[in-house]
PDB file of C-alpha atoms in Angstrom:
ATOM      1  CA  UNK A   1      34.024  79.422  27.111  1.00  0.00           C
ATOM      2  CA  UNK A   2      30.285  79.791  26.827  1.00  0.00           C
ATOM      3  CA  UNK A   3      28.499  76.584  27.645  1.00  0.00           C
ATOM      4  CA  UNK A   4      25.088  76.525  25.514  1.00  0.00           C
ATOM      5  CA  UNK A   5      24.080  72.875  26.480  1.00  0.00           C
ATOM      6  CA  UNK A   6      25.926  70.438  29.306  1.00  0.00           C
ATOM      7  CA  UNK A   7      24.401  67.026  27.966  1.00  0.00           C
ATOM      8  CA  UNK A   8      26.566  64.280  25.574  1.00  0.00           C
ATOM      9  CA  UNK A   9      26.230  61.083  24.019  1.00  0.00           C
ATOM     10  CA  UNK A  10      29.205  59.697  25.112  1.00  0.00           C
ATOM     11  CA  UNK A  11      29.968  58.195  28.297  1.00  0.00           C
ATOM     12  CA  UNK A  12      34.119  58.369  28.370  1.00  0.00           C
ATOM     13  CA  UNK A  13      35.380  56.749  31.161  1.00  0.00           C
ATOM     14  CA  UNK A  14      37.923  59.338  31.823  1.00  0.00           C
ATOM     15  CA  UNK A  15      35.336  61.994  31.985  1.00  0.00           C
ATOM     16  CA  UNK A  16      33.078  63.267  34.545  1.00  0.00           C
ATOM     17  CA  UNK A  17      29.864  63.956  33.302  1.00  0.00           C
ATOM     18  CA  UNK A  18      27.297  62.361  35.257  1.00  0.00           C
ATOM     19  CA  UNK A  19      28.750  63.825  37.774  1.00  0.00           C
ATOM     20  CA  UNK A  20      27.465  66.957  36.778  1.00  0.00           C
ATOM     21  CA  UNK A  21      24.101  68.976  37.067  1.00  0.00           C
ATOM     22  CA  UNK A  22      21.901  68.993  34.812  1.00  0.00           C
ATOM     23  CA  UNK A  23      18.949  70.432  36.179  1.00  0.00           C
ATOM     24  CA  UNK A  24      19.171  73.220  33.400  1.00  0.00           C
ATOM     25  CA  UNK A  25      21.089  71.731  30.730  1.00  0.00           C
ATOM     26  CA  UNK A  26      20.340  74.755  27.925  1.00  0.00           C
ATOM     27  CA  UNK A  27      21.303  78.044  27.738  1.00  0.00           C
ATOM     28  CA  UNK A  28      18.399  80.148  26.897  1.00  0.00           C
ATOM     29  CA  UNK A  29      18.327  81.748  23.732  1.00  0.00           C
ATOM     30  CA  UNK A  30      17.992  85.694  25.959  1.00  0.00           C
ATOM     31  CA  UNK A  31      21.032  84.587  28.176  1.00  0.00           C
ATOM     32  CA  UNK A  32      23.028  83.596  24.798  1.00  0.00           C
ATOM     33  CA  UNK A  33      22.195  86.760  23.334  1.00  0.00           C
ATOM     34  CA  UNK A  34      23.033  88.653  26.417  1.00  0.00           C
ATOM     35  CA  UNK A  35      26.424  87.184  26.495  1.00  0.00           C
ATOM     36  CA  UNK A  36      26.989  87.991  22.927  1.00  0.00           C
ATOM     37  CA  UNK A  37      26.152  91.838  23.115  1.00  0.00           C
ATOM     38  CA  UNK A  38      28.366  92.271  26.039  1.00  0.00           C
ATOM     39  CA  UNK A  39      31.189  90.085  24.580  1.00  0.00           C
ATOM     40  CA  UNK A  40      30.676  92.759  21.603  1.00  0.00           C
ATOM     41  CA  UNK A  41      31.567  95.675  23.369  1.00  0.00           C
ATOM     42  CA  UNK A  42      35.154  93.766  23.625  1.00  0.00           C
ATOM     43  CA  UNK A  43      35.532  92.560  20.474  1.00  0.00           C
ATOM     44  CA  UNK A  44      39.249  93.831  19.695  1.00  0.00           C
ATOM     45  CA  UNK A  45      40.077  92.595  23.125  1.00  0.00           C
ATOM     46  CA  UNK A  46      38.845  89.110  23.269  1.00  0.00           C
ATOM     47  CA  UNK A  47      40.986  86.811  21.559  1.00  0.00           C
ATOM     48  CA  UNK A  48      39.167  83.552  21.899  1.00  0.00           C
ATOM     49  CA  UNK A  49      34.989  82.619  22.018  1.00  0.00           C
ATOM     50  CA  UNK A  50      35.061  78.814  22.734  1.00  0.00           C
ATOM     51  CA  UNK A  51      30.838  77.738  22.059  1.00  0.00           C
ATOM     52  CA  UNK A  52      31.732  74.806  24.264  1.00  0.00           C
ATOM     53  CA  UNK A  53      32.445  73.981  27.864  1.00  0.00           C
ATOM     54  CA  UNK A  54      30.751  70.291  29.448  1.00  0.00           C
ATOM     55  CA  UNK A  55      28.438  69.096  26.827  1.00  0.00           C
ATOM     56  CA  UNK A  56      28.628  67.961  23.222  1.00  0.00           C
ATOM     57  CA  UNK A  57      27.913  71.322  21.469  1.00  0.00           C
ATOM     58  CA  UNK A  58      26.459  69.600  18.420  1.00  0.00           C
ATOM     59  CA  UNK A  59      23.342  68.261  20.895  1.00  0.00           C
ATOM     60  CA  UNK A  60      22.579  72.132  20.982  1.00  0.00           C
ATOM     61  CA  UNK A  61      20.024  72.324  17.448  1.00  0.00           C
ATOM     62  CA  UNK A  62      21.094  75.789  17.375  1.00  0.00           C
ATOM     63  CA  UNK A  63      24.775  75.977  17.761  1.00  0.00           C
ATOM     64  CA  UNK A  64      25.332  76.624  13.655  1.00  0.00           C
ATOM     65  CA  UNK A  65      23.209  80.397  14.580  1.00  0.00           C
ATOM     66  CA  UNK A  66      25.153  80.738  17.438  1.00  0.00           C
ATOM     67  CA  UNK A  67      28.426  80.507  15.477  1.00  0.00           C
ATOM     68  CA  UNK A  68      26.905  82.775  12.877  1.00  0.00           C
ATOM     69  CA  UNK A  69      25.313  85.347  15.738  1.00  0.00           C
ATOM     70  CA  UNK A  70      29.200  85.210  17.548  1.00  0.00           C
ATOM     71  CA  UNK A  71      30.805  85.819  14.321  1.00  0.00           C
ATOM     72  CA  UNK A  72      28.087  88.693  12.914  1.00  0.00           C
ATOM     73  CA  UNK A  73      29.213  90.379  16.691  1.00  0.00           C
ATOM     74  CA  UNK A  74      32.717  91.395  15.707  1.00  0.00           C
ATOM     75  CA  UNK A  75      34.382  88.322  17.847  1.00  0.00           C
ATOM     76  CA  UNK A  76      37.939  87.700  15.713  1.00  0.00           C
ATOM     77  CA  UNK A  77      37.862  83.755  16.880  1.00  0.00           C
ATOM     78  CA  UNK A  78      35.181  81.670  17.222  1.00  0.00           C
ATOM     79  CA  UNK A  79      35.912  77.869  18.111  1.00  0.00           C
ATOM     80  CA  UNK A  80      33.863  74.569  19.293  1.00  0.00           C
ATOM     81  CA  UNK A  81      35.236  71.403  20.460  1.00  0.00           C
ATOM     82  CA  UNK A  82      33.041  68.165  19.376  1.00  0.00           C
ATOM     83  CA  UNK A  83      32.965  64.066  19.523  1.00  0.00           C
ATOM     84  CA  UNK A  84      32.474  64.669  15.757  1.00  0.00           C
ATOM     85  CA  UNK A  85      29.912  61.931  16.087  1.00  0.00           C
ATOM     86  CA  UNK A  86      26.827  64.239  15.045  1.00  0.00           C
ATOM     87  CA  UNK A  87      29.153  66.087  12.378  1.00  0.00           C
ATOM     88  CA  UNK A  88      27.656  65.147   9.502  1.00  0.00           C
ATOM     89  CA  UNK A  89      27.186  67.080   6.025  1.00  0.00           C
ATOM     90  CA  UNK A  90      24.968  69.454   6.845  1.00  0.00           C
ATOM     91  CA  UNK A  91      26.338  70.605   9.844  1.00  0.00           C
ATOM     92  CA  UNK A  92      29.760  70.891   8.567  1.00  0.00           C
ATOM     93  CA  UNK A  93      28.684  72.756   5.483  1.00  0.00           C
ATOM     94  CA  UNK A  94      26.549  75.146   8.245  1.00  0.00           C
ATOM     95  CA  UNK A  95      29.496  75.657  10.775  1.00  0.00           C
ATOM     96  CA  UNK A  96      32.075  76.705   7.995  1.00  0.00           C
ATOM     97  CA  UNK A  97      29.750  79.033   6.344  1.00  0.00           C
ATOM     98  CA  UNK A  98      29.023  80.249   9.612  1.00  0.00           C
ATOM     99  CA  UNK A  99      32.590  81.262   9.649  1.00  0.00           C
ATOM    100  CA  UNK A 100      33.833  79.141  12.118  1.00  0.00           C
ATOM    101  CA  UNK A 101      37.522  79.967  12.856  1.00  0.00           C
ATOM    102  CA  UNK A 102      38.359  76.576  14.403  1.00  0.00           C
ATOM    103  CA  UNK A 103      36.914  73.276  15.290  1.00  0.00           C
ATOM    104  CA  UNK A 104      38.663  70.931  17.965  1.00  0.00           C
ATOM    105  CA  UNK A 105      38.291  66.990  16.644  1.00  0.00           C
ATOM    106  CA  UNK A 106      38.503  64.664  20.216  1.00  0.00           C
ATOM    107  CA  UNK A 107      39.357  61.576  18.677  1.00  0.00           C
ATOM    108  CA  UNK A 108      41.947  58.987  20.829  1.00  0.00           C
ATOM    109  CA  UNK A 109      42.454  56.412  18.345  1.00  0.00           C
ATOM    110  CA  UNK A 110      42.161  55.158  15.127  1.00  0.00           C
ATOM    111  CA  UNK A 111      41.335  51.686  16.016  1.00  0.00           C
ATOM    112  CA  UNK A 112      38.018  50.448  16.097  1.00  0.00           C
ATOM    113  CA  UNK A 113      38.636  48.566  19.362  1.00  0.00           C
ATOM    114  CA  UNK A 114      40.594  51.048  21.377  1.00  0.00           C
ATOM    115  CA  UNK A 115      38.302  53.609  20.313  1.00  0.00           C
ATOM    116  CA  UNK A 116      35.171  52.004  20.860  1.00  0.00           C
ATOM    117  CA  UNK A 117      36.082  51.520  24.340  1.00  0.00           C
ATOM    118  CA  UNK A 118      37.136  54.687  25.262  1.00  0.00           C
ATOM    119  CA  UNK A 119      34.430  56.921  23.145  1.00  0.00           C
ATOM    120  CA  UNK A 120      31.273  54.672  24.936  1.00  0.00           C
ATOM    121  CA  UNK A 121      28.487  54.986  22.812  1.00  0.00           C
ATOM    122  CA  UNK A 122      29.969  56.508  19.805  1.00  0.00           C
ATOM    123  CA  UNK A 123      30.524  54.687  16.400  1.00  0.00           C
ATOM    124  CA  UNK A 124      34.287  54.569  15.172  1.00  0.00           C
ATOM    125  CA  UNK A 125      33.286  54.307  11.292  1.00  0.00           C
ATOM    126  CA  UNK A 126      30.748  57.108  11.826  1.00  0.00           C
ATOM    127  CA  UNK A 127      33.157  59.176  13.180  1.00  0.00           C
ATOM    128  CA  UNK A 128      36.089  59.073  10.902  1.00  0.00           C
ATOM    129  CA  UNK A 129      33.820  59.496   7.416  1.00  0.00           C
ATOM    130  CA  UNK A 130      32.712  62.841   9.622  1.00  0.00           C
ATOM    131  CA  UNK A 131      35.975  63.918   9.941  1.00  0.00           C
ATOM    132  CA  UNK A 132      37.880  62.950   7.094  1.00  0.00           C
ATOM    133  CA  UNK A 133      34.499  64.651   4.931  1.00  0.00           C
ATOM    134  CA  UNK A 134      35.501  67.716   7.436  1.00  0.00           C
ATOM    135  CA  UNK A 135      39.009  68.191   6.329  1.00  0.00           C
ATOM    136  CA  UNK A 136      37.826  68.311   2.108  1.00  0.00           C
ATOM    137  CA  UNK A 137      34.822  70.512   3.090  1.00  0.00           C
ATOM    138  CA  UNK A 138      37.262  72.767   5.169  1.00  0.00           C
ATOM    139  CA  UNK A 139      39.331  72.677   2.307  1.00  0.00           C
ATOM    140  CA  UNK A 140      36.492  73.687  -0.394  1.00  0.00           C
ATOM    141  CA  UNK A 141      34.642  76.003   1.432  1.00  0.00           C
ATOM    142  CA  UNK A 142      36.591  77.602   4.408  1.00  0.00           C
ATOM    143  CA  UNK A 143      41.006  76.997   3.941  1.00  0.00           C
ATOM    144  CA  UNK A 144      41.568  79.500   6.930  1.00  0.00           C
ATOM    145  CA  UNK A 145      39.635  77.383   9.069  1.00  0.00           C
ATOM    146  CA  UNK A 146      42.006  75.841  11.830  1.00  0.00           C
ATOM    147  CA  UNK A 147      41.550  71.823  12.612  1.00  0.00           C
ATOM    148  CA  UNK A 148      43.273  70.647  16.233  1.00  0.00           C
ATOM    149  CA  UNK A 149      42.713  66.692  16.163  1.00  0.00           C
ATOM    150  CA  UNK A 150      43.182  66.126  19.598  1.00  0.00           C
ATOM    151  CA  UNK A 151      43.082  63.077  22.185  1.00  0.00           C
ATOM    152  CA  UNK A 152      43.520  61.703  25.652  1.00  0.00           C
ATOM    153  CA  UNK A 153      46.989  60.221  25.924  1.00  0.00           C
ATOM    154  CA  UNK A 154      45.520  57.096  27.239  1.00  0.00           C
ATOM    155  CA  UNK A 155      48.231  54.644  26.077  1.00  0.00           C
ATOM    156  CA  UNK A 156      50.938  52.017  27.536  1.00  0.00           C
ATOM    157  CA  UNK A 157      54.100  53.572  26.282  1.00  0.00           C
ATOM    158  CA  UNK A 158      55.942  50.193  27.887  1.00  0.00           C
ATOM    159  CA  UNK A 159      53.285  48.090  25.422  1.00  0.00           C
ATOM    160  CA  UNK A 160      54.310  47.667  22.362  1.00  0.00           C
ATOM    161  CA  UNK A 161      50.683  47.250  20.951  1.00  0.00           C
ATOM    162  CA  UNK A 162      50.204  50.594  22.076  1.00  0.00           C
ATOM    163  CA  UNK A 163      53.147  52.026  20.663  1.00  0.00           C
ATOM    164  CA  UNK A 164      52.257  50.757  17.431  1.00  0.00           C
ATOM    165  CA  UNK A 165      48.492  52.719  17.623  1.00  0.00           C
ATOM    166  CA  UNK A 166      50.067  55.625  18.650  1.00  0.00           C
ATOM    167  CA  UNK A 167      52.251  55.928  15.336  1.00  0.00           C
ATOM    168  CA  UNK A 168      49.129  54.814  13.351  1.00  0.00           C
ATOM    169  CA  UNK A 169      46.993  57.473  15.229  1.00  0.00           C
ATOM    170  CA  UNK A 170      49.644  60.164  14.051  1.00  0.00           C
ATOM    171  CA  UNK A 171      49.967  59.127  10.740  1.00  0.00           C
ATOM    172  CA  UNK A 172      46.612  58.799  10.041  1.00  0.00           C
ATOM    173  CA  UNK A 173      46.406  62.587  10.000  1.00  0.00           C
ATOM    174  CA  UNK A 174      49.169  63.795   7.483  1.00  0.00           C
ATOM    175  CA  UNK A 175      47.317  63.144   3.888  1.00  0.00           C
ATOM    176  CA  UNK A 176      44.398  64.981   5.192  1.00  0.00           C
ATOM    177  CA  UNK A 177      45.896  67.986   7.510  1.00  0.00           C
ATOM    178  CA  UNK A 178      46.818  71.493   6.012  1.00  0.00           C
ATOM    179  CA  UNK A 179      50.152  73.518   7.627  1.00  0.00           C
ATOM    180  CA  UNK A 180      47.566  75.083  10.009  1.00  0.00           C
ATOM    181  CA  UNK A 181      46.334  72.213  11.827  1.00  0.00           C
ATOM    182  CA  UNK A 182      47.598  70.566  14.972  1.00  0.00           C
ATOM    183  CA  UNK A 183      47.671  67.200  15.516  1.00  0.00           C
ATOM    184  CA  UNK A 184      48.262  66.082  19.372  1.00  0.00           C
ATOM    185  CA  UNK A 185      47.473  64.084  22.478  1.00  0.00           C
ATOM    186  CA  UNK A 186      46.801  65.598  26.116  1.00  0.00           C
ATOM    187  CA  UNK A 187      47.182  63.952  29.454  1.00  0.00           C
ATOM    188  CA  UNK A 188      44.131  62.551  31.594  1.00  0.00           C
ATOM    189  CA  UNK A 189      43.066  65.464  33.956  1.00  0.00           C
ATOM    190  CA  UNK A 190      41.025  64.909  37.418  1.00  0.00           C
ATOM    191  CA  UNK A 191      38.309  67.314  36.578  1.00  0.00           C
ATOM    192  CA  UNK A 192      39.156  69.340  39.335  1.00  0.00           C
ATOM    193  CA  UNK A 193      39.756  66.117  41.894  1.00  0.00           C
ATOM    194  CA  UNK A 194      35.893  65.385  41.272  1.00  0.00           C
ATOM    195  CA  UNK A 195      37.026  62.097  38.735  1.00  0.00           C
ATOM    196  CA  UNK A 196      39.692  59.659  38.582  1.00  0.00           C
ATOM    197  CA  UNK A 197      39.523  56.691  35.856  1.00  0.00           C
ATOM    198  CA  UNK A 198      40.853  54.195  37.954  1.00  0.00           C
ATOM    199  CA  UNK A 199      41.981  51.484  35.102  1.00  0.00           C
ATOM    200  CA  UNK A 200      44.601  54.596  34.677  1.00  0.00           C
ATOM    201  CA  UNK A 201      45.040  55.779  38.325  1.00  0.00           C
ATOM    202  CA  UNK A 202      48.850  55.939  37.789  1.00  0.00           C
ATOM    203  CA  UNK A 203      48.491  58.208  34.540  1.00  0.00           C
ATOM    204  CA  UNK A 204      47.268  60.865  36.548  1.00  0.00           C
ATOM    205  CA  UNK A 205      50.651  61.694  38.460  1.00  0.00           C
ATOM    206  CA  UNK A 206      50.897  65.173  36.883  1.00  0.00           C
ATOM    207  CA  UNK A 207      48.168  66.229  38.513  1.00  0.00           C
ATOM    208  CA  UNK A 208      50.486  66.318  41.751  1.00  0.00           C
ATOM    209  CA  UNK A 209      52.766  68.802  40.737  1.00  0.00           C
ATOM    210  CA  UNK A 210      52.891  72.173  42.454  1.00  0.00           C
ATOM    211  CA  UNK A 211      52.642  74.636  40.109  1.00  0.00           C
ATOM    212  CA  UNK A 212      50.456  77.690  39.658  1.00  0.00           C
ATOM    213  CA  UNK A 213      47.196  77.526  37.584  1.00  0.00           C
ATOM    214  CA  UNK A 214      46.886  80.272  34.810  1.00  0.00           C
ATOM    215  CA  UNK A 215      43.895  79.532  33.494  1.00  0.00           C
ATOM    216  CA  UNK A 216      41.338  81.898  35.957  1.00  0.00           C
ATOM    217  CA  UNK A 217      43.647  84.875  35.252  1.00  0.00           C
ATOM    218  CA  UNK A 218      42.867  84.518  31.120  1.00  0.00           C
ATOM    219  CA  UNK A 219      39.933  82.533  30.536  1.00  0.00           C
ATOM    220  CA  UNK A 220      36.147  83.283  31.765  1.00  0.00           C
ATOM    221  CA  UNK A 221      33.427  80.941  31.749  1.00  0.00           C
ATOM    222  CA  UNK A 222      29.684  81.024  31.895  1.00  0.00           C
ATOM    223  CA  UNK A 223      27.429  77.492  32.470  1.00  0.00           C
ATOM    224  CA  UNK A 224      24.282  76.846  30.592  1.00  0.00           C
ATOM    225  CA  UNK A 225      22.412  78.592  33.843  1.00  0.00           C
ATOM    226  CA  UNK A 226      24.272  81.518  33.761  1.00  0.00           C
ATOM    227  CA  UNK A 227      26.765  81.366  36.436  1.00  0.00           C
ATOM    228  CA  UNK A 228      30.123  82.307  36.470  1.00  0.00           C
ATOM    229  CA  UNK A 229      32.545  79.860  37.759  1.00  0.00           C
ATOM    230  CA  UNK A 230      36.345  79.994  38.785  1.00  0.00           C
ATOM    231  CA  UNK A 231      37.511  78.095  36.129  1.00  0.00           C
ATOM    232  CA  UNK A 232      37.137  75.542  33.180  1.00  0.00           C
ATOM    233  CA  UNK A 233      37.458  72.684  36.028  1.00  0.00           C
ATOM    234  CA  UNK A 234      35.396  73.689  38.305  1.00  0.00           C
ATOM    235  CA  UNK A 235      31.817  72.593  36.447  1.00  0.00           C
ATOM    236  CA  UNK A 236      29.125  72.888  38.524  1.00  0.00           C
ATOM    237  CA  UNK A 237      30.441  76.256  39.605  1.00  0.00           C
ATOM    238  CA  UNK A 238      31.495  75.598  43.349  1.00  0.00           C
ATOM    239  CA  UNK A 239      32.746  78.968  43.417  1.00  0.00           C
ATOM    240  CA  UNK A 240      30.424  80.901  42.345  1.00  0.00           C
ATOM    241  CA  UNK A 241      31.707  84.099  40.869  1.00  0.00           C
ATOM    242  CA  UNK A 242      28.328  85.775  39.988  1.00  0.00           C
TER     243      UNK A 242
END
């Protein structure tokens, strides 16, 4: 996961962003380029580039070149995660001629109102015309390109409102999704025990099981200033790995 900018326009509740440094929220253009040129050398190893870690990749003005300069490297799978709230024409068109293997959609809900008040400061209509305009330019320009709608299982599965927005939020997806996409939810995660959405305390009771943690024996991480942290949790890189 390379982290090119650590700013967003949301403010989720469930996340912990300004909780976060920002004291050097780009990566400079000489440390992207570094990265690249080593990440090069292991081209046929690497399965996975993520252009994303903290931030809202499409804040970074750049991030279409940086696809493009990832993908002119050699790297086999190049992927960003976005709000999809700044994905509008252009930018798709420019990410899926970039070559862009896949894009991950973080969408919760399909309702105005639930979605409005977990995606703070994001507009629901803008959102879903820049998706669903995603899926037909992914499907005129770039078929191989993989879409994962994903969102944060945030729901009352004892509420039968909630039930109900669940099978809309599902269903919402199958005129639009080709046989390679993936449609699913995820849990709420503590950020490391750094953030706890307490309307949802009690959804976080995973977090308490005891098992092992693969994630710092396959996945490697650099922040916008260059450091190397332990993990995708661990943000502000606490342990400092170089």
């Amino acid at each position: 996961q390379i982290e090119t900018i650590r700013h967003c326009n949301a403010r989720c509740p469930f996340c912990a962003i300004d909780k976060w440094d920002k004291s050097q929220p780009f990566m400079s253009d000489k440390l992207y380029e570094k990265i690249v040129e080593e990440l090069a050398e292991y081209r046929d190893w690497v399965r996975l580039v993520d252009i994303q870690r903290a931030g809202e990749p499409l804040l970074d003005k750049k991030i279409v070149d940086r696809v493009r300069m990832m993908k002119d490297a050699g790297l086999r799978f190049v992927t960003i995660s976005t709000n999809a709230s700044l994905l509008d024409e252009k930018k798709s068109i420019g990410l899926l001629e970039a070559g862009l293997d896949e894009i991950m959609l973080s969408i919760d809900s399909v309702e105005k109102e639930t979605y409005e008040r977990l995606r703070v400061q994001l507009n629901y209509e803008e959102v879903i015309e820049n998706i669903t305009r995603f899926f037909k330019l992914r499907d005129e320009l770039r078929p191989d390109t993989i879409i994962r709608v994903r969102g944060v299982a945030c729901y009352d599965t004892n509420d039968p409102k909630s039930k109900v927005e669940m099978e809309q939020w599902e269903s919402f997806w199958e005129p639009l999704r080709s046989s390679i996409d993936r449609i699913y939810m995820k849990q709420l995660h503590t950020w490391g025990n750094s953030h706890v959405w307490e309307e949802h305390e009690e959804d976080y009771t995973h977090d308490l099981d005891i098992k092992p943690c693969i994630a710092p024996w396959g996945t490697f991480h650099v922040t916008s200033m260059g450091i190397v942290p332990l993990c995708g949790q661990d943000m502000d890189a606490k342990m400092n790995l170089g």
